[in-house]
Amino acid sequence: MVAKPGPKSGAGRRRSDETRRRIVEAAVEVLKREGFAGASAVAVAAEGRVSQGLIFYHFGMVPDLLLAALDETSSRRMEEYRAAVAGIRDLPGLLEVAARVYREDLASGHIKVLAEMIAGASTVPGLGPKIVQRIEPWVRFTEDTLRAVVSGTPLEPFLPLHEAAQGVVALYLGVELLAHLDGEQGTAEGLFDAGSRLMSLMGPLLGVAYRGGG
Amino acid sequence: MVAKPGPKSGAGRRRSDETRRRIVEAAVEVLKREGFAGASAVAVAAEGRVSQGLIFYHFGMVPDLLLAALDETSSRRMEEYRAAVAGIRDLPGLLEVAARVYREDLASGHIKVLAEMIAGASTVPGLGPKIVQRIEPWVRFTEDTLRAVVSGTPLEPFLPLHEAAQGVVALYLGVELLAHLDGEQGTAEGLFDAGSRLMSLMGPLLGVAYRGGG
DNA sequence: GTCTATACTTGGATAGAC
DNA sequence: GTCTATCCAAGTATAGAC
């Protein structure tokens, strides 16, 4: 927010905020559709039907706009995720929810935006750490969710939660990346299927660890 | 090879091949150092100390050069991987080797090249499927390796090998992507550590499944 | 705050000399 | 086969009018 220009109050402020919002929204759309490299000031301005100069007036430079776009989808998806896992207490249930939310992500394009930003980070000096900052909440969220799920099971004392969470996030990103390569989403579906089957097999092996595992 | 120009024999052919090799080598270097977006014809030509026009003479367009570069690292790394897992027959051993080879990958930059190409695929129409083609051998390799490791264990009839292999490859890519974001490689190390610990825990749980698990 | 116009830069790709 | 010179397109960023 440091460099954000604009009047501090009045009708101009409202107008400015609305424009800003439109630009961010347009940036999200373009990021999903055309990827990082396609998200130029020109393209975003066209998508949002605003003049190209406004982008630099409001955001200074394109990468900062794209970060704002990432923040926007991120916070929207985080809410969905929190709601989705709220009632979950066992691992098979979590996997089921994960598969469902993953499908929504594919549709909403949020992971695509994140993956594109990560990809683009290698081209813009200094962007990497800013992306890391924005991934950390997801690792924490995953860690909390895993903690809730394994607490009370024999697994609890042994599972390194933080590392497991990092692994899950990395896997999610990797799957998304691969899934978008040839446009088919069959790969991800297959992975979730396989995961579910493994879960129902390992539940018993772990000594009826999962409360919902029947 | 269809569009490859050049004389079919003689001294000119040798000269041409050498130039071609230099360009590919330079492309690999630039891909590792600057990423996909930084791998322009200009940058590669400078790195290889050849004229920029030669790149188009030999490869037609930049993406085709970059694919050749990917093929080059890929085949080099595949040999290393095959040698590394040749003697492995149990899961903990495999994980140990995986950690070691991953470190070499980080140093050699091969996964970085792959990750960059995947990232870049979203910007170049039609590139995606060509990358998929080049990932398939890695999934097959992983699948074969996993098969060798679980055969004879109680896990064998239940583990969906193909999906597991896809998951491993996706995880590898995701970890690489995240690791390169802020330059630290501590994350990956932590993951391998955690994996090893989990393995030594689960070996007994699975009924002394692993021959080397003591 | 927003728009139009424009300066400047980079990179893909080709032409023609050697 | 290789080099130099050049054209053209796309994109960032700024200036100045409204």
CSV table of C-alpha atoms (C1' of nucleotides) in Angstrom, one decimal:
chain,number,residue,atom,x,y,z
A,1,MET,CA,0.0,0.0,0.0
A,2,VAL,CA,3.0,2.3,0.4
A,3,ALA,CA,3.0,3.7,-3.1
A,4,LYS,CA,-0.7,3.8,-3.6
A,5,PRO,CA,-1.8,7.1,-5.0
A,6,GLY,CA,-5.2,8.8,-5.0
A,7,PRO,CA,-7.3,11.1,-3.0
A,8,LYS,CA,-8.0,10.2,0.6
A,9,SER,CA,-11.7,10.8,0.5
A,10,GLY,CA,-14.6,12.0,-1.6
A,11,ALA,CA,-16.2,10.9,-4.9
A,12,GLY,CA,-12.9,10.7,-6.7
A,13,ARG,CA,-11.7,8.1,-4.2
A,14,ARG,CA,-14.7,5.9,-4.8
A,15,ARG,CA,-14.2,6.2,-8.6
A,16,SER,CA,-10.5,5.4,-8.2
A,17,ASP,CA,-11.2,2.4,-6.0
A,18,GLU,CA,-13.7,1.0,-8.5
A,19,THR,CA,-11.2,1.4,-11.3
A,20,ARG,CA,-8.5,-0.3,-9.3
A,21,ARG,CA,-10.9,-3.2,-8.6
A,22,ARG,CA,-11.7,-3.5,-12.3
A,23,ILE,CA,-8.0,-3.6,-13.2
A,24,VAL,CA,-7.3,-6.3,-10.6
A,25,GLU,CA,-10.3,-8.3,-11.8
A,26,ALA,CA,-9.1,-8.0,-15.4
A,27,ALA,CA,-5.6,-9.1,-14.4
A,28,VAL,CA,-7.0,-12.2,-12.7
A,29,GLU,CA,-8.9,-13.1,-15.9
A,30,VAL,CA,-5.9,-12.6,-18.2
A,31,LEU,CA,-3.6,-14.5,-15.9
A,32,LYS,CA,-5.9,-17.5,-16.0
A,33,ARG,CA,-6.5,-17.3,-19.7
A,34,GLU,CA,-3.1,-16.2,-21.1
A,35,GLY,CA,-0.7,-17.0,-18.3
A,36,PHE,CA,2.0,-14.8,-16.9
A,37,ALA,CA,3.7,-13.9,-20.2
A,38,GLY,CA,0.4,-13.0,-21.7
A,39,ALA,CA,-0.6,-10.7,-18.8
A,40,SER,CA,0.8,-7.5,-20.3
A,41,ALA,CA,-0.4,-4.0,-19.4
A,42,VAL,CA,-1.9,-3.8,-22.9
A,43,ALA,CA,-3.8,-7.1,-22.5
A,44,VAL,CA,-5.1,-6.3,-19.0
A,45,ALA,CA,-6.2,-2.8,-20.0
A,46,ALA,CA,-8.1,-4.3,-23.0
A,47,GLU,CA,-9.8,-6.9,-20.8
A,48,GLY,CA,-10.9,-4.4,-18.2
A,49,ARG,CA,-11.8,-1.7,-20.8
A,50,VAL,CA,-9.6,0.9,-19.2
A,51,SER,CA,-6.8,2.9,-20.7
A,52,GLN,CA,-3.3,1.4,-20.5
A,53,GLY,CA,-1.9,4.3,-18.7
A,54,LEU,CA,-4.1,3.7,-15.7
A,55,ILE,CA,-2.3,0.5,-14.9
A,56,PHE,CA,0.9,2.4,-14.2
A,57,TYR,CA,-0.8,5.1,-12.4
A,58,HIS,CA,-2.4,2.7,-10.0
A,59,PHE,CA,0.2,0.0,-9.7
A,60,GLY,CA,3.5,1.5,-10.8
A,61,MET,CA,4.6,-1.6,-12.6
A,62,VAL,CA,3.0,-4.7,-14.1
A,63,PRO,CA,4.4,-7.2,-11.6
A,64,ASP,CA,2.9,-5.3,-8.7
A,65,LEU,CA,-0.5,-5.5,-10.4
A,66,LEU,CA,-0.1,-9.2,-10.9
A,67,LEU,CA,0.8,-9.7,-7.2
A,68,ALA,CA,-2.4,-7.8,-6.3
A,69,ALA,CA,-4.3,-10.2,-8.6
A,70,LEU,CA,-2.8,-13.2,-6.9
A,71,ASP,CA,-3.8,-11.7,-3.5
A,72,GLU,CA,-7.3,-11.3,-4.8
A,73,THR,CA,-7.8,-14.9,-5.9
A,74,SER,CA,-5.8,-16.3,-3.0
A,75,SER,CA,-8.0,-14.7,-0.4
A,76,ARG,CA,-11.2,-15.7,-2.2
A,77,ARG,CA,-10.0,-19.4,-2.5
A,78,MET,CA,-8.8,-19.4,1.1
A,79,GLU,CA,-12.3,-18.7,2.3
A,80,GLU,CA,-13.7,-21.5,0.2
A,81,TYR,CA,-11.1,-23.9,1.5
A,82,ARG,CA,-11.6,-23.0,5.1
A,83,ALA,CA,-15.4,-23.6,4.8
A,84,ALA,CA,-14.8,-26.8,2.9
A,85,VAL,CA,-12.6,-28.5,5.6
A,86,ALA,CA,-14.4,-27.1,8.6
A,87,GLY,CA,-16.3,-30.3,9.4
A,88,ILE,CA,-13.6,-32.7,8.3
A,89,ARG,CA,-11.9,-34.9,11.0
A,90,ASP,CA,-10.5,-37.9,9.2
A,91,LEU,CA,-8.1,-38.6,6.4
A,92,PRO,CA,-10.4,-40.2,3.8
A,93,GLY,CA,-12.9,-37.5,4.3
A,94,LEU,CA,-10.2,-34.9,3.8
A,95,LEU,CA,-9.1,-36.5,0.6
A,96,GLU,CA,-12.6,-36.5,-0.7
A,97,VAL,CA,-13.0,-32.8,0.0
A,98,ALA,CA,-9.5,-32.1,-1.5
A,99,ALA,CA,-10.6,-33.8,-4.7
A,100,ARG,CA,-13.8,-31.8,-4.9
A,101,VAL,CA,-12.1,-28.5,-4.1
A,102,TYR,CA,-9.4,-29.3,-6.6
A,103,ARG,CA,-12.0,-29.6,-9.3
A,104,GLU,CA,-13.4,-26.2,-8.3
A,105,ASP,CA,-9.9,-24.8,-8.4
A,106,LEU,CA,-9.4,-26.1,-11.9
A,107,ALA,CA,-12.7,-24.4,-12.9
A,108,SER,CA,-12.0,-21.2,-11.0
A,109,GLY,CA,-8.4,-21.1,-12.2
A,110,HIS,CA,-6.9,-20.1,-8.9
A,111,ILE,CA,-4.1,-22.6,-8.9
A,112,LYS,CA,-3.4,-21.7,-12.5
A,113,VAL,CA,-2.9,-18.1,-11.4
A,114,LEU,CA,-0.5,-19.2,-8.6
A,115,ALA,CA,1.4,-21.6,-10.9
A,116,GLU,CA,1.8,-18.9,-13.5
A,117,MET,CA,3.1,-16.4,-11.0
A,118,ILE,CA,5.6,-19.0,-9.8
A,119,ALA,CA,6.7,-19.6,-13.3
A,120,GLY,CA,6.9,-15.9,-14.0
A,121,ALA,CA,8.9,-15.3,-10.9
A,122,SER,CA,12.1,-16.6,-12.6
A,123,THR,CA,11.8,-13.8,-15.1
A,124,VAL,CA,11.3,-10.8,-12.8
A,125,PRO,CA,14.1,-10.1,-10.4
A,126,GLY,CA,12.9,-10.0,-6.8
A,127,LEU,CA,9.5,-11.5,-7.5
A,128,GLY,CA,10.3,-14.9,-6.0
A,129,PRO,CA,10.4,-13.9,-2.3
A,130,LYS,CA,7.1,-12.0,-2.7
A,131,ILE,CA,5.5,-15.2,-4.1
A,132,VAL,CA,6.9,-17.2,-1.2
A,133,GLN,CA,5.3,-14.8,1.2
A,134,ARG,CA,2.0,-15.5,-0.5
A,135,ILE,CA,2.4,-19.3,-0.4
A,136,GLU,CA,3.2,-19.5,3.3
A,137,PRO,CA,-0.4,-19.0,4.4
A,138,TRP,CA,-1.3,-22.0,2.3
A,139,VAL,CA,1.3,-24.1,3.9
A,140,ARG,CA,0.1,-23.0,7.4
A,141,PHE,CA,-3.5,-23.7,6.4
A,142,THR,CA,-2.5,-27.2,5.2
A,143,GLU,CA,-0.6,-27.8,8.3
A,144,ASP,CA,-3.5,-26.8,10.5
A,145,THR,CA,-5.9,-29.0,8.5
A,146,LEU,CA,-3.5,-32.0,8.7
A,147,ARG,CA,-3.1,-31.5,12.5
A,148,ALA,CA,-6.8,-31.6,13.0
A,149,VAL,CA,-7.1,-34.7,11.0
A,150,VAL,CA,-4.3,-36.8,12.5
A,151,SER,CA,-4.8,-35.7,16.1
A,152,GLY,CA,-5.9,-38.7,18.1
A,153,THR,CA,-4.5,-41.2,15.6
A,154,PRO,CA,-1.4,-43.4,16.1
A,155,LEU,CA,0.1,-41.3,13.3
A,156,GLU,CA,0.1,-38.1,15.4
A,157,PRO,CA,3.4,-38.3,17.2
A,158,PHE,CA,5.3,-39.3,14.1
A,159,LEU,CA,4.0,-37.2,11.2
A,160,PRO,CA,6.2,-34.1,10.6
A,161,LEU,CA,3.3,-31.7,10.1
A,162,HIS,CA,5.2,-28.8,8.5
A,163,GLU,CA,7.1,-31.0,6.0
A,164,ALA,CA,4.0,-32.9,5.2
A,165,ALA,CA,2.2,-29.6,4.5
A,166,GLN,CA,5.0,-28.4,2.3
A,167,GLY,CA,4.8,-31.7,0.4
A,168,VAL,CA,1.1,-31.4,-0.1
A,169,VAL,CA,1.4,-27.9,-1.4
A,170,ALA,CA,4.2,-28.9,-3.7
A,171,LEU,CA,2.3,-31.9,-5.0
A,172,TYR,CA,-0.8,-29.7,-5.6
A,173,LEU,CA,1.3,-27.3,-7.7
A,174,GLY,CA,3.0,-30.0,-9.6
A,175,VAL,CA,-0.2,-31.7,-10.5
A,176,GLU,CA,-1.7,-28.4,-11.6
A,177,LEU,CA,1.3,-27.7,-13.8
A,178,LEU,CA,1.2,-31.1,-15.4
A,179,ALA,CA,-2.6,-31.1,-15.8
A,180,HIS,CA,-2.5,-27.8,-17.7
A,181,LEU,CA,0.2,-29.1,-20.1
A,182,ASP,CA,-2.0,-30.9,-22.5
A,183,GLY,CA,-5.3,-29.6,-21.3
A,184,GLU,CA,-6.5,-33.0,-19.9
A,185,GLN,CA,-7.5,-33.2,-16.3
A,186,GLY,CA,-7.6,-37.0,-16.3
A,187,THR,CA,-4.3,-37.2,-14.6
A,188,ALA,CA,-5.4,-35.3,-11.4
A,189,GLU,CA,-8.6,-37.4,-11.2
A,190,GLY,CA,-6.6,-40.6,-11.4
A,191,LEU,CA,-4.3,-39.4,-8.6
A,192,PHE,CA,-7.2,-38.6,-6.3
A,193,ASP,CA,-8.8,-41.9,-7.0
A,194,ALA,CA,-5.6,-43.7,-6.3
A,195,GLY,CA,-5.2,-41.7,-3.1
A,196,SER,CA,-8.7,-42.6,-1.9
A,197,ARG,CA,-8.0,-46.3,-2.6
A,198,LEU,CA,-4.7,-46.2,-0.7
A,199,MET,CA,-6.4,-44.5,2.2
A,200,SER,CA,-9.1,-47.1,2.6
A,201,LEU,CA,-6.3,-49.7,2.5
A,202,MET,CA,-4.1,-48.1,5.0
A,203,GLY,CA,-6.7,-47.1,7.4
A,204,PRO,CA,-7.0,-50.7,8.7
A,205,LEU,CA,-3.3,-51.2,8.5
A,206,LEU,CA,-2.8,-48.2,10.9
A,207,GLY,CA,-5.0,-49.9,13.4
A,208,VAL,CA,-8.4,-48.4,12.6
A,209,ALA,CA,-6.8,-45.0,13.0
A,210,TYR,CA,-9.5,-43.0,11.3
A,211,ARG,CA,-12.7,-42.3,13.2
A,212,GLY,CA,-14.7,-42.2,10.0
A,213,GLY,CA,-13.0,-45.1,8.4
A,214,GLY,CA,-15.7,-47.6,9.6
B,1,MET,CA,14.8,-34.0,-37.5
B,2,VAL,CA,12.5,-33.3,-40.4
B,3,ALA,CA,13.5,-29.7,-40.9
B,4,LYS,CA,17.1,-30.1,-40.1
B,5,PRO,CA,19.2,-28.4,-42.8
B,6,GLY,CA,22.8,-29.0,-43.7
B,7,PRO,CA,25.0,-31.1,-46.0
B,8,LYS,CA,24.8,-34.8,-45.6
B,9,SER,CA,28.5,-35.5,-45.4
B,10,GLY,CA,31.9,-33.9,-45.6
B,11,ALA,CA,33.8,-31.3,-43.6
B,12,GLY,CA,30.9,-28.9,-43.7
B,13,ARG,CA,28.7,-31.4,-42.0
B,14,ARG,CA,31.2,-31.8,-39.1
B,15,ARG,CA,31.5,-28.0,-38.7
B,16,SER,CA,27.7,-27.7,-38.8
B,17,ASP,CA,27.2,-30.4,-36.2
B,18,GLU,CA,29.7,-28.8,-33.9
B,19,THR,CA,28.0,-25.4,-34.2
B,20,ARG,CA,24.6,-27.0,-33.5
B,21,ARG,CA,26.0,-28.7,-30.4
B,22,ARG,CA,27.5,-25.4,-29.1
B,23,ILE,CA,24.1,-23.7,-29.6
B,24,VAL,CA,22.2,-26.5,-27.7
B,25,GLU,CA,24.8,-26.4,-24.9
B,26,ALA,CA,24.5,-22.6,-24.7
B,27,ALA,CA,20.7,-22.9,-24.6
B,28,VAL,CA,20.9,-25.3,-21.7
B,29,GLU,CA,23.1,-22.9,-19.8
B,30,VAL,CA,20.9,-19.9,-20.4
B,31,LEU,CA,17.7,-21.9,-19.5
B,32,LYS,CA,19.3,-22.8,-16.2
B,33,ARG,CA,20.5,-19.4,-15.4
B,34,GLU,CA,17.9,-17.1,-16.8
B,35,GLY,CA,14.8,-19.3,-17.2
B,36,PHE,CA,12.5,-19.7,-20.2
B,37,ALA,CA,11.8,-16.0,-20.6
B,38,GLY,CA,15.5,-15.2,-20.5
B,39,ALA,CA,16.3,-17.7,-23.1
B,40,SER,CA,16.1,-15.5,-26.1
B,41,ALA,CA,17.9,-16.1,-29.4
B,42,VAL,CA,20.1,-13.1,-28.6
B,43,ALA,CA,21.0,-14.4,-25.1
B,44,VAL,CA,21.8,-17.9,-26.3
B,45,ALA,CA,23.8,-16.6,-29.3
B,46,ALA,CA,25.9,-14.5,-26.9
B,47,GLU,CA,26.4,-17.4,-24.5
B,48,GLY,CA,27.6,-19.7,-27.3
B,49,ARG,CA,29.6,-17.0,-29.0
B,50,VAL,CA,27.8,-17.6,-32.3
B,51,SER,CA,25.9,-15.2,-34.5
B,52,GLN,CA,22.2,-14.9,-33.7
B,53,GLY,CA,21.1,-15.8,-37.3
B,54,LEU,CA,22.6,-19.3,-36.9
B,55,ILE,CA,19.9,-20.1,-34.3
B,56,PHE,CA,17.2,-19.7,-36.9
B,57,TYR,CA,19.2,-21.4,-39.6
B,58,HIS,CA,19.7,-24.5,-37.4
B,59,PHE,CA,16.5,-24.6,-35.4
B,60,GLY,CA,13.9,-22.6,-37.3
B,61,MET,CA,12.5,-21.0,-34.2
B,62,VAL,CA,13.5,-20.5,-30.6
B,63,PRO,CA,11.1,-22.9,-29.0
B,64,ASP,CA,12.4,-25.8,-31.1
B,65,LEU,CA,15.9,-25.0,-29.9
B,66,LEU,CA,14.8,-25.0,-26.3
B,67,LEU,CA,13.1,-28.4,-26.8
B,68,ALA,CA,16.5,-29.7,-28.2
B,69,ALA,CA,18.1,-28.3,-25.0
B,70,LEU,CA,15.6,-30.1,-22.9
B,71,ASP,CA,16.2,-33.4,-24.7
B,72,GLU,CA,19.9,-32.9,-24.1
B,73,THR,CA,19.8,-32.5,-20.3
B,74,SER,CA,17.0,-35.1,-20.1
B,75,SER,CA,19.0,-37.8,-21.7
B,76,ARG,CA,22.1,-37.0,-19.7
B,77,ARG,CA,20.1,-37.1,-16.4
B,78,MET,CA,18.2,-40.2,-17.4
B,79,GLU,CA,21.5,-42.1,-17.6
B,80,GLU,CA,22.5,-40.9,-14.2
B,81,TYR,CA,19.2,-41.9,-12.7
B,82,ARG,CA,19.3,-45.4,-14.2
B,83,ALA,CA,22.7,-46.0,-12.9
B,84,ALA,CA,21.8,-44.6,-9.5
B,85,VAL,CA,18.7,-46.9,-8.9
B,86,ALA,CA,20.2,-50.0,-10.5
B,87,GLY,CA,21.0,-51.7,-7.3
B,88,ILE,CA,18.1,-50.5,-5.2
B,89,ARG,CA,15.5,-52.9,-4.0
B,90,ASP,CA,13.8,-51.4,-1.0
B,91,LEU,CA,11.9,-48.2,-0.3
B,92,PRO,CA,14.2,-46.6,2.3
B,93,GLY,CA,17.1,-47.2,0.0
B,94,LEU,CA,15.3,-45.7,-2.9
B,95,LEU,CA,14.5,-42.6,-0.8
B,96,GLU,CA,18.1,-42.2,0.1
B,97,VAL,CA,19.2,-42.4,-3.5
B,98,ALA,CA,16.4,-40.0,-4.5
B,99,ALA,CA,17.6,-37.4,-2.0
B,100,ARG,CA,21.2,-37.7,-3.3
B,101,VAL,CA,20.2,-37.5,-6.9
B,102,TYR,CA,17.9,-34.6,-6.2
B,103,ARG,CA,20.9,-32.7,-4.8
B,104,GLU,CA,22.8,-33.5,-8.0
B,105,ASP,CA,19.8,-32.3,-10.0
B,106,LEU,CA,19.8,-29.0,-8.1
B,107,ALA,CA,23.4,-28.6,-8.9
B,108,SER,CA,23.2,-29.7,-12.5
B,109,GLY,CA,20.0,-27.7,-13.0
B,110,HIS,CA,18.2,-30.3,-15.0
B,111,ILE,CA,14.9,-30.1,-13.1
B,112,LYS,CA,15.2,-26.3,-13.3
B,113,VAL,CA,15.3,-26.6,-17.1
B,114,LEU,CA,12.3,-28.9,-17.1
B,115,ALA,CA,10.3,-26.7,-14.8
B,116,GLU,CA,11.1,-23.6,-16.9
B,117,MET,CA,10.0,-25.3,-20.0
B,118,ILE,CA,6.7,-26.4,-18.4
B,119,ALA,CA,6.3,-22.8,-17.2
B,120,GLY,CA,7.0,-21.5,-20.6
B,121,ALA,CA,4.6,-23.9,-22.3
B,122,SER,CA,1.7,-21.7,-21.3
B,123,THR,CA,3.1,-18.9,-23.4
B,124,VAL,CA,3.9,-20.8,-26.6
B,125,PRO,CA,0.9,-22.3,-28.4
B,126,GLY,CA,1.4,-26.0,-29.1
B,127,LEU,CA,4.4,-26.4,-26.8
B,128,GLY,CA,2.5,-28.1,-24.0
B,129,PRO,CA,2.0,-31.5,-25.7
B,130,LYS,CA,5.6,-31.6,-26.8
B,131,ILE,CA,6.7,-31.2,-23.2
B,132,VAL,CA,4.3,-33.9,-22.1
B,133,GLN,CA,5.9,-36.3,-24.6
B,134,ARG,CA,9.2,-35.6,-22.9
B,135,ILE,CA,7.9,-36.2,-19.4
B,136,GLU,CA,6.4,-39.5,-20.2
B,137,PRO,CA,9.8,-41.3,-20.2
B,138,TRP,CA,10.3,-40.0,-16.6
B,139,VAL,CA,6.9,-41.3,-15.5
B,140,ARG,CA,7.7,-44.7,-17.1
B,141,PHE,CA,11.1,-44.7,-15.4
B,142,THR,CA,9.6,-43.9,-12.0
B,143,GLU,CA,6.9,-46.5,-12.5
B,144,ASP,CA,9.5,-49.2,-13.3
B,145,THR,CA,11.6,-48.2,-10.3
B,146,LEU,CA,8.7,-48.3,-8.0
B,147,ARG,CA,7.6,-51.7,-9.4
B,148,ALA,CA,11.1,-53.1,-8.7
B,149,VAL,CA,10.9,-51.8,-5.1
B,150,VAL,CA,7.5,-52.9,-4.1
B,151,SER,CA,7.5,-56.3,-5.8
B,152,GLY,CA,7.5,-59.0,-3.1
B,153,THR,CA,6.0,-56.7,-0.5
B,154,PRO,CA,2.4,-56.7,0.9
B,155,LEU,CA,2.0,-53.4,-0.9
B,156,GLU,CA,2.5,-54.8,-4.3
B,157,PRO,CA,-1.1,-55.8,-5.2
B,158,PHE,CA,-2.6,-52.5,-4.0
B,159,LEU,CA,-0.3,-49.7,-5.1
B,160,PRO,CA,-1.5,-48.2,-8.3
B,161,LEU,CA,2.0,-47.9,-9.9
B,162,HIS,CA,1.2,-45.5,-12.7
B,163,GLU,CA,-0.6,-43.0,-10.5
B,164,ALA,CA,2.0,-43.3,-7.9
B,165,ALA,CA,4.7,-42.5,-10.5
B,166,GLN,CA,2.7,-39.5,-11.8
B,167,GLY,CA,2.4,-38.3,-8.2
B,168,VAL,CA,6.2,-38.7,-7.6
B,169,VAL,CA,7.0,-36.7,-10.8
B,170,ALA,CA,4.5,-34.0,-9.9
B,171,LEU,CA,5.9,-33.8,-6.4
B,172,TYR,CA,9.4,-33.5,-7.7
B,173,LEU,CA,8.5,-30.7,-10.0
B,174,GLY,CA,6.5,-28.9,-7.3
B,175,VAL,CA,9.4,-29.1,-4.9
B,176,GLU,CA,11.8,-27.8,-7.5
B,177,LEU,CA,9.6,-24.9,-8.3
B,178,LEU,CA,9.2,-23.9,-4.7
B,179,ALA,CA,12.8,-24.5,-3.9
B,180,HIS,CA,13.9,-22.1,-6.6
B,181,LEU,CA,11.5,-19.3,-5.5
B,182,ASP,CA,13.7,-17.9,-2.8
B,183,GLY,CA,16.9,-19.6,-3.6
B,184,GLU,CA,17.0,-21.8,-0.5
B,185,GLN,CA,17.1,-25.5,-0.8
B,186,GLY,CA,16.3,-26.2,2.8
B,187,THR,CA,12.7,-27.0,2.0
B,188,ALA,CA,13.6,-30.0,-0.2
B,189,GLU,CA,16.1,-31.3,2.4
B,190,GLY,CA,13.5,-31.2,5.1
B,191,LEU,CA,11.0,-33.1,2.9
B,192,PHE,CA,13.5,-35.9,2.2
B,193,ASP,CA,14.4,-36.1,5.8
B,194,ALA,CA,10.7,-36.4,6.8
B,195,GLY,CA,10.2,-39.0,4.1
B,196,SER,CA,13.0,-41.1,5.4
B,197,ARG,CA,11.7,-40.9,8.9
B,198,LEU,CA,8.2,-41.9,7.8
B,199,MET,CA,9.7,-44.8,5.8
B,200,SER,CA,11.5,-46.3,8.8
B,201,LEU,CA,8.3,-45.9,10.8
B,202,MET,CA,6.0,-47.5,8.2
B,203,GLY,CA,8.3,-50.4,7.3
B,204,PRO,CA,7.4,-52.2,10.5
B,205,LEU,CA,3.8,-51.2,10.3
B,206,LEU,CA,3.5,-52.9,6.9
B,207,GLY,CA,4.8,-56.1,8.4
B,208,VAL,CA,8.5,-55.9,7.7
B,209,ALA,CA,7.8,-55.3,4.1
B,210,TYR,CA,11.2,-54.0,3.1
B,211,ARG,CA,14.0,-56.4,2.7
B,212,GLY,CA,16.6,-53.9,3.7
B,213,GLY,CA,14.5,-52.4,6.5
B,214,GLY,CA,16.2,-54.5,9.1
C,1,DG,C1',-8.2,10.3,-12.3
C,2,DT,C1',-8.4,9.2,-16.8
C,3,DC,C1',-7.3,9.5,-21.7
C,4,DT,C1',-4.3,9.7,-26.0
C,5,DA,C1',0.0,9.8,-28.0
C,6,DT,C1',4.5,8.7,-28.1
C,7,DA,C1',9.5,7.6,-26.9
C,8,DC,C1',12.3,3.7,-26.0
C,9,DT,C1',13.6,-1.2,-25.7
C,10,DT,C1',13.8,-6.0,-26.7
C,11,DG,C1',13.4,-9.8,-29.3
C,12,DG,C1',11.9,-12.8,-33.4
C,13,DA,C1',12.8,-13.5,-37.9
C,14,DT,C1',14.7,-12.6,-42.8
C,15,DA,C1',18.0,-10.9,-46.6
C,16,DG,C1',22.1,-10.8,-48.7
C,17,DA,C1',27.1,-10.6,-48.5
C,18,DC,C1',31.0,-13.6,-47.7
D,1,DG,C1',27.4,-22.4,-43.1
D,2,DT,C1',28.1,-18.3,-41.1
D,3,DC,C1',28.0,-13.3,-40.5
D,4,DT,C1',26.1,-8.5,-40.5
D,5,DA,C1',22.4,-5.5,-41.2
D,6,DT,C1',17.8,-4.7,-40.9
D,7,DC,C1',12.6,-5.0,-40.5
D,8,DC,C1',8.8,-5.5,-37.7
D,9,DA,C1',5.9,-6.5,-33.7
D,10,DA,C1',5.0,-6.1,-28.8
D,11,DG,C1',5.5,-4.2,-24.5
D,12,DT,C1',6.9,-0.8,-20.7
D,13,DA,C1',6.7,3.5,-19.2
D,14,DT,C1',6.0,8.6,-19.4
D,15,DA,C1',4.1,13.2,-20.9
D,16,DG,C1',0.7,16.2,-21.4
D,17,DA,C1',-4.2,17.3,-22.5
D,18,DC,C1',-8.7,17.0,-20.5
